[in-house]
Tab-separated table of C-alpha atoms in Angstrom:
chain	number	residue	atom	x	y	z
A	177	MET	CA	4.760	66.787	-2.778
A	178	SER	CA	3.223	63.320	-2.812
A	179	THR	CA	-0.453	62.818	-3.599
A	180	ARG	CA	-2.316	59.596	-2.894
A	181	LEU	CA	-4.255	58.142	-5.804
A	182	GLU	CA	-7.980	58.279	-5.116
A	183	VAL	CA	-10.263	56.256	-7.367
A	184	ARG	CA	-13.913	55.234	-7.242
A	185	PHE	CA	-15.370	52.501	-9.384
A	186	GLY	CA	-18.959	51.934	-10.345
A	187	GLY	CA	-20.762	50.020	-13.017
A	188	HIS	CA	-24.171	49.517	-14.533
A	189	SER	CA	-25.215	47.257	-17.356
A	190	ILE	CA	-28.492	46.036	-18.793
A	191	GLU	CA	-29.226	43.134	-21.110
A	192	GLY	CA	-29.501	43.820	-24.813
A	193	ILE	CA	-31.379	41.827	-27.420
A	194	LYS	CA	-30.693	38.484	-25.729
A	195	PRO	CA	-32.053	37.644	-22.260
A	196	VAL	CA	-28.465	37.111	-21.007
A	197	ASN	CA	-26.382	40.161	-20.182
A	198	GLN	CA	-23.172	39.697	-22.177
A	199	ASP	CA	-21.273	42.670	-20.750
A	200	ALA	CA	-18.452	42.232	-18.258
A	201	PHE	CA	-16.703	44.647	-15.891
A	202	ALA	CA	-14.030	44.337	-13.219
A	203	ALA	CA	-11.932	46.810	-11.243
A	204	HIS	CA	-9.135	46.609	-8.708
A	205	LEU	CA	-7.657	49.264	-6.448
A	206	PRO	CA	-4.628	47.908	-4.569
A	207	ASP	CA	-3.919	48.854	-0.959
A	208	GLY	CA	-0.945	50.694	0.481
A	209	SER	CA	2.295	51.110	-1.399
A	210	GLU	CA	1.155	48.874	-4.254
A	211	ARG	CA	-1.475	51.499	-5.097
A	212	ASP	CA	1.152	54.245	-4.966
A	213	LEU	CA	3.533	52.351	-7.239
A	214	LYS	CA	1.153	50.501	-9.538
A	215	GLY	CA	-2.080	52.470	-9.712
A	216	ALA	CA	-5.493	50.976	-10.395
A	217	ALA	CA	-7.107	48.928	-13.161
A	218	ALA	CA	-10.537	48.699	-14.734
A	219	VAL	CA	-11.582	46.532	-17.676
A	220	MET	CA	-14.940	46.773	-19.448
A	221	CYS	CA	-16.216	44.645	-22.320
A	222	ASP	CA	-19.420	45.038	-24.267
A	223	GLY	CA	-20.801	41.687	-25.352
A	224	VAL	CA	-21.580	41.326	-29.054
A	225	SER	CA	-25.222	40.303	-29.169
A	226	SER	CA	-24.990	38.829	-32.680
A	227	ALA	CA	-22.334	36.301	-31.586
A	228	ALA	CA	-23.153	33.046	-29.823
A	229	ASP	CA	-21.784	32.850	-26.274
A	230	SER	CA	-20.293	36.343	-26.413
A	231	GLU	CA	-20.716	36.585	-22.637
A	232	ILE	CA	-17.935	33.988	-22.397
A	233	ALA	CA	-15.653	36.121	-24.586
A	234	SER	CA	-16.309	39.317	-22.642
A	235	GLN	CA	-15.831	37.598	-19.272
A	236	TYR	CA	-12.622	35.920	-20.473
A	237	THR	CA	-11.250	39.250	-21.695
A	238	VAL	CA	-12.043	41.005	-18.420
A	239	SER	CA	-10.569	38.167	-16.369
A	240	SER	CA	-7.417	38.113	-18.504
A	241	GLY	CA	-6.957	41.861	-18.234
A	242	MET	CA	-7.294	41.793	-14.463
A	243	ALA	CA	-4.887	38.863	-14.198
A	244	MET	CA	-2.323	40.735	-16.301
A	245	PHE	CA	-2.609	43.741	-13.976
A	246	SER	CA	-2.252	41.551	-10.890
A	247	MET	CA	0.816	39.767	-12.281
A	248	SER	CA	2.532	42.854	-13.668
A	249	PRO	CA	5.632	43.934	-11.769
A	250	ILE	CA	5.692	47.064	-9.670
A	251	MET	CA	7.960	49.512	-11.437
A	252	ILE	CA	9.723	52.069	-9.275
A	253	CYS	CA	10.407	55.166	-11.350
A	254	SER	CA	12.702	58.096	-10.709
A	255	ALA	CA	11.540	61.708	-10.657
A	256	ARG	CA	12.556	61.931	-14.346
A	257	GLY	CA	10.171	59.102	-15.193
A	258	SER	CA	12.678	56.466	-16.261
A	259	ALA	CA	12.244	52.944	-14.923
A	260	GLY	CA	14.845	51.497	-12.606
């Protein structure tokens, strides 16, 4: 029996000590067979308010994580779970 992956994403963030919100969040749910074979991705980073420009670090990390998911190959696995 095949079951389709169902995922919902949501996010909420508020600024901390600094007036700039340093948190970052991104999510991606592919369409069609890519979703069936690859799944979904979500990346969340909490900005470190004591560091200067930590919003840049959290955004970079989220962007990098999403890019890695997008570029990763689709692995077709057998029923036993081995790749190939």
